[in-house]
CSV table of C-alpha atoms in Angstrom, one decimal:
chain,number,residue,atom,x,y,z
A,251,UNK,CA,-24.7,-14.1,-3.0
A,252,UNK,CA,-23.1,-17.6,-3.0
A,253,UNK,CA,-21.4,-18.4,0.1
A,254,UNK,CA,-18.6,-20.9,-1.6
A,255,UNK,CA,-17.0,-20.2,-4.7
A,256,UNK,CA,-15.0,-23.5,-5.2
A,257,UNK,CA,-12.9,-23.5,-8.4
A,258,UNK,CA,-14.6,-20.9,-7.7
A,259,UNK,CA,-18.2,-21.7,-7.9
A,260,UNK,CA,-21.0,-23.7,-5.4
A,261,UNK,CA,-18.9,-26.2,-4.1
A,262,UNK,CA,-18.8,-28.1,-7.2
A,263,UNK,CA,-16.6,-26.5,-9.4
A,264,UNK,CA,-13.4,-27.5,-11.3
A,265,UNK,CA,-11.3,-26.2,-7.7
A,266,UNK,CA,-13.4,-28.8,-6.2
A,267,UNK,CA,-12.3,-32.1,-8.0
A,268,UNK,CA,-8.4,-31.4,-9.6
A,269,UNK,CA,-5.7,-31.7,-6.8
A,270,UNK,CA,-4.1,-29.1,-5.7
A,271,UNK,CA,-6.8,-26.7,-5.6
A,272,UNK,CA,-6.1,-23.9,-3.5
A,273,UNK,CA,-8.2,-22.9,-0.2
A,274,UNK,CA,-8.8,-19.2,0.3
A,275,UNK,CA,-10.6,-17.8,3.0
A,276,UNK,CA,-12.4,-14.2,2.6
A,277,UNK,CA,-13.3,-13.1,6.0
A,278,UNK,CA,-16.9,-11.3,6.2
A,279,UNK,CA,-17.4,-9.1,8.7
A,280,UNK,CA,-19.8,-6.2,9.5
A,281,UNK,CA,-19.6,-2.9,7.4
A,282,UNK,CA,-16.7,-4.6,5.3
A,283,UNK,CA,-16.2,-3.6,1.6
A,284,UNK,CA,-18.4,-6.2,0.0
A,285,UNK,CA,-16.7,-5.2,-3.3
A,286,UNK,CA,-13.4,-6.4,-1.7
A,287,UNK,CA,-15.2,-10.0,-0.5
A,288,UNK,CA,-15.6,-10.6,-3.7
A,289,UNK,CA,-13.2,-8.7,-5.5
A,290,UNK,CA,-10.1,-11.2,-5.3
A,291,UNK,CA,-12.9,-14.8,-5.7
A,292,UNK,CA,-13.6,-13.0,-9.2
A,293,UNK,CA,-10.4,-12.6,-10.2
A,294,UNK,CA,-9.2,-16.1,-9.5
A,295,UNK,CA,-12.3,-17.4,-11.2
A,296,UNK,CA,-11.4,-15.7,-14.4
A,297,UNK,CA,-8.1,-17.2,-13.8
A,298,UNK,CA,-9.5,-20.5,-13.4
A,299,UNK,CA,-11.0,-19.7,-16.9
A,300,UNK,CA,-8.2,-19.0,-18.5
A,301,UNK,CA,-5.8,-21.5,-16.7
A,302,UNK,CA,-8.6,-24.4,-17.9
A,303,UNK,CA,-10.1,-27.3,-16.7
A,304,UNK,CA,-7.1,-29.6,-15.6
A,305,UNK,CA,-5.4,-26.8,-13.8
A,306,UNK,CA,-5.1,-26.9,-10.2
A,307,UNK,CA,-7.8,-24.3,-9.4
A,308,UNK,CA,-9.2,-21.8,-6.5
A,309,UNK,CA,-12.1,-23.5,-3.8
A,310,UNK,CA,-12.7,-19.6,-2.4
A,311,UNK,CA,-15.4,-19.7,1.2
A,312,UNK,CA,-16.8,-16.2,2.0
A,313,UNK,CA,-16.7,-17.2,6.0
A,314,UNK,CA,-17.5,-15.3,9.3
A,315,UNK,CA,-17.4,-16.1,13.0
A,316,UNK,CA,-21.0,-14.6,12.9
A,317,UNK,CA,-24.2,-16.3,11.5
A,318,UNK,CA,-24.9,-13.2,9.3
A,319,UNK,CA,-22.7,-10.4,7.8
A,320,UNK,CA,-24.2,-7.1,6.0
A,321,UNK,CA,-21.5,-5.5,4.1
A,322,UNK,CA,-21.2,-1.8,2.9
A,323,UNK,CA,-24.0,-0.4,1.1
A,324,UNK,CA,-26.7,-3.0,2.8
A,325,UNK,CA,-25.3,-5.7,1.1
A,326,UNK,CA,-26.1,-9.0,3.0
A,327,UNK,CA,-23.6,-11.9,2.7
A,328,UNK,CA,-24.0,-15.5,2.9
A,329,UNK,CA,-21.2,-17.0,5.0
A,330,UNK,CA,-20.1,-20.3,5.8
A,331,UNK,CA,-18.5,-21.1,9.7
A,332,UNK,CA,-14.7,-20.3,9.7
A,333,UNK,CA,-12.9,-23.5,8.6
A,334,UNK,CA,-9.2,-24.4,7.9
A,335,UNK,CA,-7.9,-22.9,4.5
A,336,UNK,CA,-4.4,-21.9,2.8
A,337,UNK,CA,-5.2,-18.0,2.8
A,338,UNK,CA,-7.1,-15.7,4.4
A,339,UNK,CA,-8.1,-12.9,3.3
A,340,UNK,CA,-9.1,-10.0,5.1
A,341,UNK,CA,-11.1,-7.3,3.5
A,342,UNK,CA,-10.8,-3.9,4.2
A,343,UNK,CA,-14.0,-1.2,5.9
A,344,UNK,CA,-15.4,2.6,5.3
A,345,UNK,CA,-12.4,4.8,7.4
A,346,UNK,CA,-14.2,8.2,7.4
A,347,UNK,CA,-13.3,10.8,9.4
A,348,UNK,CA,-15.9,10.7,11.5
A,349,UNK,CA,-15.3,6.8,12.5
A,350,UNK,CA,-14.1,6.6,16.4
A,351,UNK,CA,-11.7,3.6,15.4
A,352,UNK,CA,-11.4,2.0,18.5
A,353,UNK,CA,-15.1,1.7,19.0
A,354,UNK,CA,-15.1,0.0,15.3
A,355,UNK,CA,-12.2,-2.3,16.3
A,356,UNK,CA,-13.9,-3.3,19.9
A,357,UNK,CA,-17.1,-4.0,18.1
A,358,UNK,CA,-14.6,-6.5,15.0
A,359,UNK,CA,-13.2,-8.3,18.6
A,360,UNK,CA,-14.6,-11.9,17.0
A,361,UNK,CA,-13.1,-11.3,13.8
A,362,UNK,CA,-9.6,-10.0,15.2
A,363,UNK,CA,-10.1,-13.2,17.6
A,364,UNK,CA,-10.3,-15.6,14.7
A,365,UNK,CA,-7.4,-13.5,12.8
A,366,UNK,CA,-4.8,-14.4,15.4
A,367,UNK,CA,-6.3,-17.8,15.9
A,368,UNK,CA,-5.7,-18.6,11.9
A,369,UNK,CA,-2.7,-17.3,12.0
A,370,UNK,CA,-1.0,-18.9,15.0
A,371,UNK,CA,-2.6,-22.7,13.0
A,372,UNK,CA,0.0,-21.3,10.5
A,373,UNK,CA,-2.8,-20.0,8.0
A,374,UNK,CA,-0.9,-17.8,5.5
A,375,UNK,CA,-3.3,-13.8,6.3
A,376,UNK,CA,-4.0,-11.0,3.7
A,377,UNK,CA,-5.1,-7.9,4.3
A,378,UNK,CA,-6.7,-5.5,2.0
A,379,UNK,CA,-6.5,-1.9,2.5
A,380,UNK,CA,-7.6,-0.5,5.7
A,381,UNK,CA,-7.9,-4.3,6.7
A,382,UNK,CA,-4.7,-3.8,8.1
A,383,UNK,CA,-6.1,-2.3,11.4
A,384,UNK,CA,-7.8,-5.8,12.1
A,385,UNK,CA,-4.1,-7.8,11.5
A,386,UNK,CA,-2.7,-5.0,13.6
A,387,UNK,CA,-5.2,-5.4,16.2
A,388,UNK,CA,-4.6,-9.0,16.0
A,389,UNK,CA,-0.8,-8.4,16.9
A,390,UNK,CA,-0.3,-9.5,13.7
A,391,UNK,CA,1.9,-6.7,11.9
A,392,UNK,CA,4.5,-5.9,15.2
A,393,UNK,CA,8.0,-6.5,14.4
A,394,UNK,CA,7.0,-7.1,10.4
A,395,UNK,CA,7.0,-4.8,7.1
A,396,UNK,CA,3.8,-3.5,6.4
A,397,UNK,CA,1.7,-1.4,4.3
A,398,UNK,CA,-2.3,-0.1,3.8
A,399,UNK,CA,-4.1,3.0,1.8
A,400,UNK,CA,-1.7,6.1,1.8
A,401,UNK,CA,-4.3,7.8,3.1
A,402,UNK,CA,-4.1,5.8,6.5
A,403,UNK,CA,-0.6,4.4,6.6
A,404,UNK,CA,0.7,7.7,9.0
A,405,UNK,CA,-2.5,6.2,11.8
A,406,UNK,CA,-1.7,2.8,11.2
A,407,UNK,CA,1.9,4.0,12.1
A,408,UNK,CA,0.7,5.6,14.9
A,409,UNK,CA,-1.3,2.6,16.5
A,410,UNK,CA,1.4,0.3,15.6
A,411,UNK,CA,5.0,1.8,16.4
A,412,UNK,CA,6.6,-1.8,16.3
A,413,UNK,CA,5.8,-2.4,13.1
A,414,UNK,CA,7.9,-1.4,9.9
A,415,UNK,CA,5.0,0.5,7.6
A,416,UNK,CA,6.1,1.1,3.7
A,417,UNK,CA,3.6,3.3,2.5
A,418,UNK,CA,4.8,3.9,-0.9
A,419,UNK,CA,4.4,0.3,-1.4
A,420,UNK,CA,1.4,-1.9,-3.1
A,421,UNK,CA,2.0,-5.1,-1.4
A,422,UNK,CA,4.3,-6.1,1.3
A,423,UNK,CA,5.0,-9.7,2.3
A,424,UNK,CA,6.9,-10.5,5.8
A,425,UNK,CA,6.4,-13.6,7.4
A,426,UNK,CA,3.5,-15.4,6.1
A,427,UNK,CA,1.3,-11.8,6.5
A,428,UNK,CA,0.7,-9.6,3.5
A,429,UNK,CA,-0.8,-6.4,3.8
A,430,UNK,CA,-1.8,-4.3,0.2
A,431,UNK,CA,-2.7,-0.6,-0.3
A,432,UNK,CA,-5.6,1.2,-1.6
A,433,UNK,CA,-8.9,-1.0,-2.5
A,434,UNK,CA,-7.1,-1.7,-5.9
A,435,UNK,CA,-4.2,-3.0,-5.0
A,436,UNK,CA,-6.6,-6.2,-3.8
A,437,UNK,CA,-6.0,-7.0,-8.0
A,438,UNK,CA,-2.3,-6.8,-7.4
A,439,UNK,CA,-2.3,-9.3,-4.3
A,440,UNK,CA,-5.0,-11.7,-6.2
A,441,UNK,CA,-2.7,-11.6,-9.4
A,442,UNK,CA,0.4,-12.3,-7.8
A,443,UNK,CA,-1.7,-15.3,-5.6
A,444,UNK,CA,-2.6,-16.3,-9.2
A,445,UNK,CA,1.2,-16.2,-10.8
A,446,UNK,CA,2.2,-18.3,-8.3
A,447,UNK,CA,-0.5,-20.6,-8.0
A,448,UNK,CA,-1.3,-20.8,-12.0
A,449,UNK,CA,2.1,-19.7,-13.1
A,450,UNK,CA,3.2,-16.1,-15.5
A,451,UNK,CA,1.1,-16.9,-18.3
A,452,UNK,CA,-2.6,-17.3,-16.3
A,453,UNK,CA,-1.8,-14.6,-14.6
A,454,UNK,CA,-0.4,-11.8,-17.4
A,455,UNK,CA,-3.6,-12.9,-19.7
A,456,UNK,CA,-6.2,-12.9,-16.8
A,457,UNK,CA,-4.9,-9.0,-16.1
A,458,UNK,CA,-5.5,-8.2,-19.8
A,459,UNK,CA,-8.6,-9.8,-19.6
A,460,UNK,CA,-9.8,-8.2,-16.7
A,461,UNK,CA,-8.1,-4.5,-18.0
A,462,UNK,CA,-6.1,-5.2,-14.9
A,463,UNK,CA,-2.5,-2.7,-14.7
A,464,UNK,CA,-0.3,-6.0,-13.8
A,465,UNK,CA,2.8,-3.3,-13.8
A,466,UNK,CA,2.3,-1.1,-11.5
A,467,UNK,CA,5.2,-1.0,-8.3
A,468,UNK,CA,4.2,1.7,-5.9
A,469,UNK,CA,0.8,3.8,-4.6
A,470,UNK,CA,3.0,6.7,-4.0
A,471,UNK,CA,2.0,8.7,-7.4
A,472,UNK,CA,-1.3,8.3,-6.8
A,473,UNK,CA,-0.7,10.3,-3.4
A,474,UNK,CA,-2.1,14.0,-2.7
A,475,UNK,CA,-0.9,15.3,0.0
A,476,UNK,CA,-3.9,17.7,0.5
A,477,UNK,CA,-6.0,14.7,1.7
A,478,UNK,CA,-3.5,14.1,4.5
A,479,UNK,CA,-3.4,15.7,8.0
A,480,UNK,CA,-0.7,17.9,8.6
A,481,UNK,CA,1.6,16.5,11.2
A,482,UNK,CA,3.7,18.8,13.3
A,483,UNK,CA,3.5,22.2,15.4
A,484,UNK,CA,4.6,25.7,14.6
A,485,UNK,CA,8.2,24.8,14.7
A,486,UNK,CA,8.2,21.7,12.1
A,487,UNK,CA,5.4,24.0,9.9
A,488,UNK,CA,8.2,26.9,9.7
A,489,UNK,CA,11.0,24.4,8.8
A,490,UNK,CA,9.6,22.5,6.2
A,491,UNK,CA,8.0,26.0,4.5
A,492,UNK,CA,11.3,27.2,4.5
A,493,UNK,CA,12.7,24.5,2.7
A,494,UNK,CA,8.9,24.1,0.3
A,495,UNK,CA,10.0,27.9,-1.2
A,496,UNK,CA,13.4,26.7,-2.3
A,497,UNK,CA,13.1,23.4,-3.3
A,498,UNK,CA,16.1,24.1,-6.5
A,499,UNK,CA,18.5,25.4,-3.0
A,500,UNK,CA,21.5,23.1,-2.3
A,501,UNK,CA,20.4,21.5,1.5
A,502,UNK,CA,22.2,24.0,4.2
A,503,UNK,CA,21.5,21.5,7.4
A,504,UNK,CA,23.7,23.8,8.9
A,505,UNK,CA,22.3,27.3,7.9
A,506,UNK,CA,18.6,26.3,7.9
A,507,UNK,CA,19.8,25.8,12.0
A,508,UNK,CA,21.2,29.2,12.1
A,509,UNK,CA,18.0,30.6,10.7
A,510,UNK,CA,15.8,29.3,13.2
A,511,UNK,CA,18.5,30.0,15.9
A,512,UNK,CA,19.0,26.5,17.1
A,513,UNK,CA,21.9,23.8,16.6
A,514,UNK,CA,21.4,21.5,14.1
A,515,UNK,CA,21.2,18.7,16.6
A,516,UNK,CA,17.9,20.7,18.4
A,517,UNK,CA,16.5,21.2,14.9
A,518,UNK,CA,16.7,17.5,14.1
A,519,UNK,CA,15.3,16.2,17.4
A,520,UNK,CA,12.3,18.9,17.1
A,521,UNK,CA,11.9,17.9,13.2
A,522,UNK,CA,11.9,14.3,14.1
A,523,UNK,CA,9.6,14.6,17.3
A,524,UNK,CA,7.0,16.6,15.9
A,525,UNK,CA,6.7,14.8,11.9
A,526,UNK,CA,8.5,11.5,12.8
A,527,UNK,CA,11.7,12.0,10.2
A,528,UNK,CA,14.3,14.5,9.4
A,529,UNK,CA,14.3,18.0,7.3
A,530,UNK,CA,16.4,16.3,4.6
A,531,UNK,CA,13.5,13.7,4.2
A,532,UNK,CA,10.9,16.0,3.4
A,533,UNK,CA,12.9,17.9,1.3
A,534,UNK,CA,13.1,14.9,-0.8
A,535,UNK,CA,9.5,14.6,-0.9
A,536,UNK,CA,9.0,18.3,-1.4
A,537,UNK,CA,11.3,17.9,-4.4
A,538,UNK,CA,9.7,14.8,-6.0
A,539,UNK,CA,6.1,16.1,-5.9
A,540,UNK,CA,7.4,19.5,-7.7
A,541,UNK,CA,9.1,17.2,-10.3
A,542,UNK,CA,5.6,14.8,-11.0
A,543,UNK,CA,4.0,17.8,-11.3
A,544,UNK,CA,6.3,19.3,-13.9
A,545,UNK,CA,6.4,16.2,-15.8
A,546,UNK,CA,2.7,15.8,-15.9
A,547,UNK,CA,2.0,19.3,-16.7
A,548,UNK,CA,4.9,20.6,-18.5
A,549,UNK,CA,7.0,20.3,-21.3
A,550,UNK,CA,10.1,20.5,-20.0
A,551,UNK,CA,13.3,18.2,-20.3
A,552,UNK,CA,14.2,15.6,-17.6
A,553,UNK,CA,17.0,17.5,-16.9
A,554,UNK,CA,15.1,20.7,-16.8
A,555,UNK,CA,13.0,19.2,-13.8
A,556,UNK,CA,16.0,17.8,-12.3
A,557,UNK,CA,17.5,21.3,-12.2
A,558,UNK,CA,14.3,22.8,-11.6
A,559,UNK,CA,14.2,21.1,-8.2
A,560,UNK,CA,17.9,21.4,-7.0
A,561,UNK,CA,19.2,18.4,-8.6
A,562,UNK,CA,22.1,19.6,-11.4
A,563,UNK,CA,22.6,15.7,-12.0
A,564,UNK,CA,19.7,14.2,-14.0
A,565,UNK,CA,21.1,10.9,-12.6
A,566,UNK,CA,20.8,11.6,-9.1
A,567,UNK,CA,17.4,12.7,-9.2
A,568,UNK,CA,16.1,10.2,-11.5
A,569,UNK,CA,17.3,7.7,-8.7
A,570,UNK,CA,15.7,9.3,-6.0
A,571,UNK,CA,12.5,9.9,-8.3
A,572,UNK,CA,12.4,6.2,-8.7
A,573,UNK,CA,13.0,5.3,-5.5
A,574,UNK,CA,9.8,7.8,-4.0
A,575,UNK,CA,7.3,6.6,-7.2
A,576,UNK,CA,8.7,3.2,-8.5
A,577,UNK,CA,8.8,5.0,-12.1
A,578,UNK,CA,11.9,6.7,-13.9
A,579,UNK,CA,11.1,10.1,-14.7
A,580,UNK,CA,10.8,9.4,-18.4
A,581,UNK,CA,8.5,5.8,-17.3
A,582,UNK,CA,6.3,8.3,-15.1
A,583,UNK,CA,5.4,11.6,-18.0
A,584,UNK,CA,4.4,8.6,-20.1
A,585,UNK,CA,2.2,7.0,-17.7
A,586,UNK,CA,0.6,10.4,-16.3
A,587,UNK,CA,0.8,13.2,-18.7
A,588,UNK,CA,-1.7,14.8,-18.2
A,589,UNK,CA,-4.3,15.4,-21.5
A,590,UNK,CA,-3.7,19.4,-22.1
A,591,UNK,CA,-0.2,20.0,-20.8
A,592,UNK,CA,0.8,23.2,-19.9
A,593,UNK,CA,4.3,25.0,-18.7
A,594,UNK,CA,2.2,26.9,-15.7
A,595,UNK,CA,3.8,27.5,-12.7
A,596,UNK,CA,1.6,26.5,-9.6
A,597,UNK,CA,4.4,27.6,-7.2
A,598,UNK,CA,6.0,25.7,-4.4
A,599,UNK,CA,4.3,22.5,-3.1
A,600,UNK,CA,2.7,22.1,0.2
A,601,UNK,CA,4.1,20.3,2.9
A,602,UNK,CA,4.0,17.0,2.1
A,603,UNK,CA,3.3,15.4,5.8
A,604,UNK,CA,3.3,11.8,4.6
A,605,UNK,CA,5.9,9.5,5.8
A,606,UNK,CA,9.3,8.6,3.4
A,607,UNK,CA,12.2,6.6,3.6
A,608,UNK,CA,14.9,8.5,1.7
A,609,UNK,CA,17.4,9.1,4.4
A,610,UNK,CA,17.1,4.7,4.7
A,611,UNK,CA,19.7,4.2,2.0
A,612,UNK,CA,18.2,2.3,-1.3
A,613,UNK,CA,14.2,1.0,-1.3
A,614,UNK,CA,12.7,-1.9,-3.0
A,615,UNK,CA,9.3,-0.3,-4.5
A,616,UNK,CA,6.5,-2.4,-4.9
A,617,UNK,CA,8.7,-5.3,-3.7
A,618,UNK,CA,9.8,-7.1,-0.6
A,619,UNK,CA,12.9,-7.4,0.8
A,620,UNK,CA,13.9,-10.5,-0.8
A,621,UNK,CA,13.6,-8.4,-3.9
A,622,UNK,CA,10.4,-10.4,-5.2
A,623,UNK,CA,7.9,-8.6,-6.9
A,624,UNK,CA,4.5,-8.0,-5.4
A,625,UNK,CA,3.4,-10.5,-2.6
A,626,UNK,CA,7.3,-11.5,-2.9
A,627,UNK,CA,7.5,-14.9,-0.8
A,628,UNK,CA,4.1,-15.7,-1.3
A,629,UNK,CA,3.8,-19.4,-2.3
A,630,UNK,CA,1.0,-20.7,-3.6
A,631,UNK,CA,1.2,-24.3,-2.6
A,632,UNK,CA,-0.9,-25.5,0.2
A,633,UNK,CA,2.6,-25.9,2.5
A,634,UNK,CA,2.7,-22.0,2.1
A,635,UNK,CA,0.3,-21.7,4.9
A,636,UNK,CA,2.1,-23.9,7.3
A,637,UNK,CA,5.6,-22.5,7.1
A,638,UNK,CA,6.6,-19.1,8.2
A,639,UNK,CA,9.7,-18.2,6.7
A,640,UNK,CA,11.8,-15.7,8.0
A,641,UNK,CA,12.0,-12.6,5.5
């Protein structure tokens, strides 16, 4: 595989000759997704295509600490020594249940090195995925807004406590450190990198190009909750069952306290201690599940849904709807109704054990918090990577 891909290419492409080129890293590594190494260099190359020849272009390095790198699946890597670039990118690794984490971070402890090292030269750093456990480990993501896979967001929260994790999010930006979802959301990074860099146009073609969703704000309806771990002890699993079977129930805080004979202050310091946020949070969650599987599945009216899962105004819930999925309720049936729709009743939801931020007043999804899509304050100039702005 070709260690430099400069305008994306050997070394003596179009990035390499027109000004302004700009330098991205992708940091190899042992075990790393070698779909994700070269996931982002192929986008910006078929950016570079359609941006043309006298555009400032993309000199992409595939670089390691180490002298050789096999990726996932046996794939061995060329790599170049780690130099000085604009971005760099980090990918992310196979997280299977059976991976002792620490032991896989302890055995990265050159990469995380040169992480921290690029970063504190002023190096703008991008993690993909589950590469967020390396910028964490690099001290990287305390005190910032963050996000990674759904699936992994609640253990990233866990090892990380001062950092701010959004994982309904795609990509979060804080501070010259950008951290994406799931595997795909490395397209939704590398065409944001490429709307700044190459401008709208370059970027909105390359996604068509590339049958690339350049719309998409938020990982959270791609979310099922069965995959996570259920947080919580006998208490919190009573609580938010209770409120699971009656989901269309006005919230009692009050009366769900007197049926588990305990003040409401006791029930929400248990709640909180043992699932990390309150009963009225989960609820939410609860709620909004119910109403994308109705609206998948079923033929029933917005306001039928709504109603269906204690919300009598349609306006209310399509706020809150929006706020968990980044989709209007109308926005959402269109983009995931199902093929055969039906009006069967699968009952009550499970407990949805993944983290949310409705009791946190209004969210941004799929945006920062300067209100920018995507990567948000991302600048693709090569002064990005030596200012650190704060967010």
């Amino acid at each position: 595989m070709a260690e430099e891909r400069g305008g994306t290419g050997s070394g003596t492409g179009p990035g390499d000759h027109c000004p302004g080129a700009l330098r991205v890293g992708v940091l190899a590594y042992p075990g790393c997704f070698a779909s994700e190494v070269f996931g982002v260099p192929d986008l910006l190359t078929m950016a570079e295509h359609v941006a043309g020849p006298d555009a400032p272009g993309y000199l992409v390095s595939i670089v390691s600490p180490r002298r050789r790198v096999t990726a996932s699946g046996g794939a061995s890597l060329d790599v170049r020594p780690l130099r000085e670039v604009d971005v760099l990118v980090v990918p992310g690794f196979e997280l299977a249940a059976a991976t002792h984490l620490d032991a896989r971070l302890a055995g990265l402890a050159p990469e995380v090195a040169a992480i921290r090292a690029r970063a504190a030269a002023g190096t703008a750093v991008v993690s993909l995925c589950v590469g967020a456990f390396l910028l964490a480990a690099a001290g990287l993501l305390d005190g910032r807004r963050a996000t990674t896979s759904w699936l992994y967001a609640g253990e990233l929260a866990r090892r990380c406590p001062a950092a701010d994790i959004r994982p309904e999010h795609l990509v979060v930006t804080d501070s010259g450190v950008t951290t994406t979802a799931a595997f795909s959301a490395m397209y939704d990074f590398a065409l944001d990198l490429i709307r700044r860099h190459s401008g709208a146009r370059v970027a909105r073609t390359t996604a068509r190009v590339a049958l690339v969703d350049d719309a998409r704000t938020s990982q959270t309806p791609y979310v099922d909750p069965r995959l996570l771990p259920q947080p919580g002890s006998e208490f919190s699993q009573q609580v938010m069952r209770r409120l699971d079977q009656n989901l269309a129930e006005r919230y009692d805080l009050a009366a769900l306290a007197d049926a588990f004979r305990v003040s409401t202050r006791t029930l929400l310091r248990r709640f909180a201690e043992e699932t990390g946020r309150s009963p009225l949070a989960h609820l939410q969650a609860s709620r909004v599940r119910r109403a994308r599987h109705l609206l998948e599945a079923t033929d029933r009216t917005v306001a039928a849904v709504a109603a269906a899962v204690g919300y009598q105004d349609p306006g209310t819930f399509a706020a809150l709807f929006a706020r968990h999925t980044g989709h209007r309720p109308s926005a959402y049936r269109a983009a995931f109704r199902r093929a055969a729709p039906s009006d069967v009743d699968l009952g009550p939801p499970a407990s949805d054990p993944g983290p949310s931020t409705s009791d946190l007043g209004p969210q941004t999804s799929g945006r920062d918090a300067s209100g920018v899509q995507g990567v948000g304050a991302v600048t693709a100039q090569r002064s990005w990577s030596r200012q650190s702005p704060s967010m």
